[in-house]
XYZ file of C-alpha atoms in Angstrom:
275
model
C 32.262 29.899 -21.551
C 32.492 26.332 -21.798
C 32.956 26.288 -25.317
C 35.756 28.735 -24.981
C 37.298 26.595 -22.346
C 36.636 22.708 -24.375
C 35.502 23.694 -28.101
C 32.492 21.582 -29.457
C 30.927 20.935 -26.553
C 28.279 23.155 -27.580
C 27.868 21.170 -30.765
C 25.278 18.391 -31.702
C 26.521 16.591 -35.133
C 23.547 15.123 -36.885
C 25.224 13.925 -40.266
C 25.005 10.051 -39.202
C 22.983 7.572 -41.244
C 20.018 4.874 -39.912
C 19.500 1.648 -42.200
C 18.293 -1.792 -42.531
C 18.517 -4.807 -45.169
C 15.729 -7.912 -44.517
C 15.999 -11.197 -46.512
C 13.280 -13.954 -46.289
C 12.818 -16.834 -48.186
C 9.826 -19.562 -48.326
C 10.431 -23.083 -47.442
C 7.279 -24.155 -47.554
C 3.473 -23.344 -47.846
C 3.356 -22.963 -44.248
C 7.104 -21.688 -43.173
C 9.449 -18.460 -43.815
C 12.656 -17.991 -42.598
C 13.805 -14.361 -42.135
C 16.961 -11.949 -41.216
C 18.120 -8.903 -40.746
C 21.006 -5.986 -40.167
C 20.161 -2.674 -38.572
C 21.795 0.481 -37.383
C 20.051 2.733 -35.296
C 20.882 6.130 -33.753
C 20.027 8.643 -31.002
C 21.383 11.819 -30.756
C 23.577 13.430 -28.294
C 22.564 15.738 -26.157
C 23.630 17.642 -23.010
C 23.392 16.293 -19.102
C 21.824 18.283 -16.592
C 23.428 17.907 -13.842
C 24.307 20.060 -10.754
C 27.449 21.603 -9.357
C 30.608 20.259 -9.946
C 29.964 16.669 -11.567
C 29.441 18.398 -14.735
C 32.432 19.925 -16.462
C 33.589 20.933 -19.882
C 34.838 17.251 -20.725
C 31.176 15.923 -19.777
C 28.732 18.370 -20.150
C 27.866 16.636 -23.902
C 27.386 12.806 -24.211
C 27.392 11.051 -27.648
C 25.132 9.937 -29.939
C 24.185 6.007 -29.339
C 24.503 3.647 -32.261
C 23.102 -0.075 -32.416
C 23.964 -2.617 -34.622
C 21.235 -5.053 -34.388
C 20.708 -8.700 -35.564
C 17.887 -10.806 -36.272
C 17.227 -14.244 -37.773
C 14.194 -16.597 -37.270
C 11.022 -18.132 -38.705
C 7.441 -17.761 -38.653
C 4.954 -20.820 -39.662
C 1.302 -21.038 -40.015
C -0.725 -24.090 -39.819
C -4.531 -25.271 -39.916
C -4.892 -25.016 -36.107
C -1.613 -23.216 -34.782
C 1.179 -20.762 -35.711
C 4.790 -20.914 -34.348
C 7.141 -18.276 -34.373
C 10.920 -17.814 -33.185
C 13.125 -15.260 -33.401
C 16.954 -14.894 -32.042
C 18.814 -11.222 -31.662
C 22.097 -9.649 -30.750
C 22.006 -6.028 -30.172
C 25.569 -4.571 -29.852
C 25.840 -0.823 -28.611
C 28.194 1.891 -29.191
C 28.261 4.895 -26.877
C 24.941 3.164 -24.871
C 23.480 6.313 -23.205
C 23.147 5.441 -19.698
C 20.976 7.903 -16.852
C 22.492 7.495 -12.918
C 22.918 9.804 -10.269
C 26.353 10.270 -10.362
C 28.666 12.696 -9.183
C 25.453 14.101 -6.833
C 23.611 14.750 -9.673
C 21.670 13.523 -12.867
C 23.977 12.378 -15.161
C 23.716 10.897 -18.995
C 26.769 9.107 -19.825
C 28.078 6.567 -22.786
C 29.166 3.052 -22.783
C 29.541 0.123 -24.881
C 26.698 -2.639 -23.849
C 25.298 -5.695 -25.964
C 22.186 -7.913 -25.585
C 21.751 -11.406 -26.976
C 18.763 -13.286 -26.531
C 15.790 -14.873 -28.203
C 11.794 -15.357 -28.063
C 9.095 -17.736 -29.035
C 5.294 -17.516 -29.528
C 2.817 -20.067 -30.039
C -0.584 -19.766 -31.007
C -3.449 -22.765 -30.841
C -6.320 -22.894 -32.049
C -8.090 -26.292 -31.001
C -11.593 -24.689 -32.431
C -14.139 -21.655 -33.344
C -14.335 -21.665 -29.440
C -10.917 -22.018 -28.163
C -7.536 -19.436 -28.177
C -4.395 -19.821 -26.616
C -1.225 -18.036 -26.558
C 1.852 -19.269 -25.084
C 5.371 -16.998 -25.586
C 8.409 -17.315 -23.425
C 11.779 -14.695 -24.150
C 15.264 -15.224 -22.459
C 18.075 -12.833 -22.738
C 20.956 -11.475 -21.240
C 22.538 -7.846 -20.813
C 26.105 -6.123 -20.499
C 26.630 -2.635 -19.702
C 30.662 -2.068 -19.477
C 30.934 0.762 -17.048
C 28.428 3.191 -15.460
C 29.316 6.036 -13.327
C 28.288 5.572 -9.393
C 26.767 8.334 -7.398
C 30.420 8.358 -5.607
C 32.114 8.431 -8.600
C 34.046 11.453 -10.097
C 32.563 12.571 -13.170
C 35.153 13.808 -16.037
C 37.635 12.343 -16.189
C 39.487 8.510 -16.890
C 37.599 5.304 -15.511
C 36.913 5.558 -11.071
C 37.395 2.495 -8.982
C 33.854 3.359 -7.695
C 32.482 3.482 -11.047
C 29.903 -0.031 -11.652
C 31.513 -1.993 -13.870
C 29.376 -5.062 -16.006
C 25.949 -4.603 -15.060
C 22.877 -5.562 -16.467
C 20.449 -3.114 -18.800
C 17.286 -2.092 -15.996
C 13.800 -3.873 -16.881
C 15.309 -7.050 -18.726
C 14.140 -10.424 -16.918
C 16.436 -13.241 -18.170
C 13.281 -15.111 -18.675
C 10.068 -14.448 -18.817
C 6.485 -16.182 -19.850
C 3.188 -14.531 -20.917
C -0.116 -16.166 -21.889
C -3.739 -15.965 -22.933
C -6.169 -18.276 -22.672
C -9.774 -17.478 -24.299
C -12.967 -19.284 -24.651
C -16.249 -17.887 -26.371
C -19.913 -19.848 -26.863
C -23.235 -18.261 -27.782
C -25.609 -17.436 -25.573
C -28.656 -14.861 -24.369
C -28.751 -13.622 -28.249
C -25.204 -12.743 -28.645
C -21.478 -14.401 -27.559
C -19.774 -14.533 -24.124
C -16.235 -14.671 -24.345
C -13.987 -15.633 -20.566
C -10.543 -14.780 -20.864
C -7.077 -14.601 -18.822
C -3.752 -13.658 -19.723
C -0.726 -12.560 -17.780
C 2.621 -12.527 -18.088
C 5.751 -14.075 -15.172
C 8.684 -12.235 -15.022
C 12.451 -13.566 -13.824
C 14.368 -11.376 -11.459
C 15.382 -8.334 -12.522
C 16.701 -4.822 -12.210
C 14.901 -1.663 -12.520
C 18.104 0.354 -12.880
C 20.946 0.570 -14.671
C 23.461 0.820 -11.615
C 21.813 -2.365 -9.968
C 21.617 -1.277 -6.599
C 20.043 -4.216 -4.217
C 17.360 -1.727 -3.514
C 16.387 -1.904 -7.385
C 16.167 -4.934 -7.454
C 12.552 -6.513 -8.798
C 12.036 -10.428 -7.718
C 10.302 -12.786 -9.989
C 6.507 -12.300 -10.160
C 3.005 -13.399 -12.274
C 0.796 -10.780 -12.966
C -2.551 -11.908 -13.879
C -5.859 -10.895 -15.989
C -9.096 -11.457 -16.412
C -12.352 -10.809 -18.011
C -16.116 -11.432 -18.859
C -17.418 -9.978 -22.448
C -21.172 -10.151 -23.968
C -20.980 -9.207 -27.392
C -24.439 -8.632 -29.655
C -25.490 -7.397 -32.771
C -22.359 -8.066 -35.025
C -20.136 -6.390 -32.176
C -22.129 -3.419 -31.938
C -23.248 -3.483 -28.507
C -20.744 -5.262 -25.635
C -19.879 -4.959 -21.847
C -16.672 -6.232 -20.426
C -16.065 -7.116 -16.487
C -12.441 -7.021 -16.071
C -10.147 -7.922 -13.380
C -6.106 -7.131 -13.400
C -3.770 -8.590 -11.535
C -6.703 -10.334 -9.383
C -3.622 -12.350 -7.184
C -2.896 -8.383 -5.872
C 1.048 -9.334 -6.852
C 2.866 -6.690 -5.084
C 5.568 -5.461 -7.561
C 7.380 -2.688 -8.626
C 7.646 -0.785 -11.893
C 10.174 1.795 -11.058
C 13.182 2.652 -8.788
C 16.200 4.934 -8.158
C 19.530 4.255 -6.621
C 20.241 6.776 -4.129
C 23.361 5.614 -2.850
C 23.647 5.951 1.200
C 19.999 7.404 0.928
C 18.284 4.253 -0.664
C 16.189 4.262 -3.158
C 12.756 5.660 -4.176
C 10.255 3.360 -5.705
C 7.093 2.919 -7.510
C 5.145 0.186 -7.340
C 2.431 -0.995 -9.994
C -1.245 -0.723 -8.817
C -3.065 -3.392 -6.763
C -6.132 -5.748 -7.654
C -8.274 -3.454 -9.740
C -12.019 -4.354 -11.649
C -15.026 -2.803 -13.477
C -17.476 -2.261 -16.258
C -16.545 -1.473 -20.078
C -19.883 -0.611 -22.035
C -19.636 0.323 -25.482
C -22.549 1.104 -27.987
C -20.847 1.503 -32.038
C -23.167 3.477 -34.194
């Protein structure tokens, strides 16, 4: 019936083309610089929402194309390795999940990241590792459809206009810091890592309920290691400051939000025996 009413919106198209060209180039024994174009794709598919927020005009959303771009360098010395990188990711037709309307609803929109990362490795000795990385970047979405907004149709004055993509910090740190000597027969290795996260959202329409403030999550752990890595136990920790964060949530409009928060301060005991 609804293809009788709005024809081809029964219709998925799949004749569209994915690609990529890379250039590097050597400026030294120790340093490549690098670049790249790429076009990704997802398909269309078909929102299922409830009563009357889905019509013949919306009931199909389009494909999502990316153009991406990448340029940076990688080097590699005696007793450390630096790496950069720098993007912009512009989207066509960004496929974008809200409650809209009342209901679940995919829609499209143009959006565009730009942003960069770096990552530095050290290694002072045989005993010694450390990682260091940092990433900033920052996120457009044009126009998403709010949970009051009429769905069909030309742009709403209650549609969200400029947000930012959920579940993209504009900055964030992680590290790992790992020392091993030999002892009892075999090597002991102590580790932590973790990662620090900027304010965020965890949802596309950035409702102040979805919203994520800054936070470290941190690691450890405790490994014996014998017989050329055959036998080893691990004590582990995670997130041993019991950082109280969220991974998930959904606007609800006048009802709220639900949420999901990440677990709290967990540890055990990892044997493992390789024959």
């Amino acid at each position: 019936a609804r293809a009788a009413r709005h024809p081809g919106v029964d219709e998925l198209a799949y004749g569209d083309w994915a690609g990529r060209l890379a250039l590097n180039s050597q400026l030294s024994a120790s340093t490549i610089i690098f670049g790249s174009i790429n076009r990704g794709i997802k398909g269309g598919n078909w929102s299922t929402g409830v009563g009357a927020n889905i019509t013949e005009v919306n009931f199909r959303h389009d494909e999502e194309v990316v153009l991406s771009y990448e340029a940076g360098f990688k080097s590699d010395f005696e007793r450390s390795r630096l790496n950069a990188t720098v993007y912009y990711y512009d989207y066509q037709d960004d496929q974008a999940f809200s409650l809209a309307g009342g209901g679940p609803f995919v829609g499209n929109s143009d959006a565009s990241s730009v942003g960069g990362e770096v990552e530095w490795y050290l290694f002072p000795s045989e005993r010694w590792d450390i990682m260091l990385g940092a990433a900033v970047m920052d996120t457009e979405v044009e126009r998403i459809a709010g949970i009051n907004s009429p769905i069909g149709g030309a742009p709403s004055p209650t549609d969200i206009t400029d947000v930012e993509f959920p579940n993209a910090p504009p900055l964030s740190f992680n590290y790992m810091i790992r020392y091993n000597f030999d002892a009892l027969g075999g090597n002991i290795a102590a580790q932590i890592d973790g990662n620090w996260n900027d304010d965020q959202f965890l949802e596309v329409t950035n409702g102040t309920g979805t919203v994520q403030k800054s936070y470290n999550v941190s690691n450890a752990r405790l490994t014996y290691m014998r017989g050329s890595e055959r036998y080893s136990a691990t004590a582990w920790i995670r997130n041993f400051t019991d950082e109280t964060y969220k991974l998930y949530s959904l606007d609800l409009g006048d009802l709220g939000e639900t949420t999901f928060y990440a677990p709290p301060v967990m540890f055990g005991l990892t044997a493992r025996l390789s024959f």
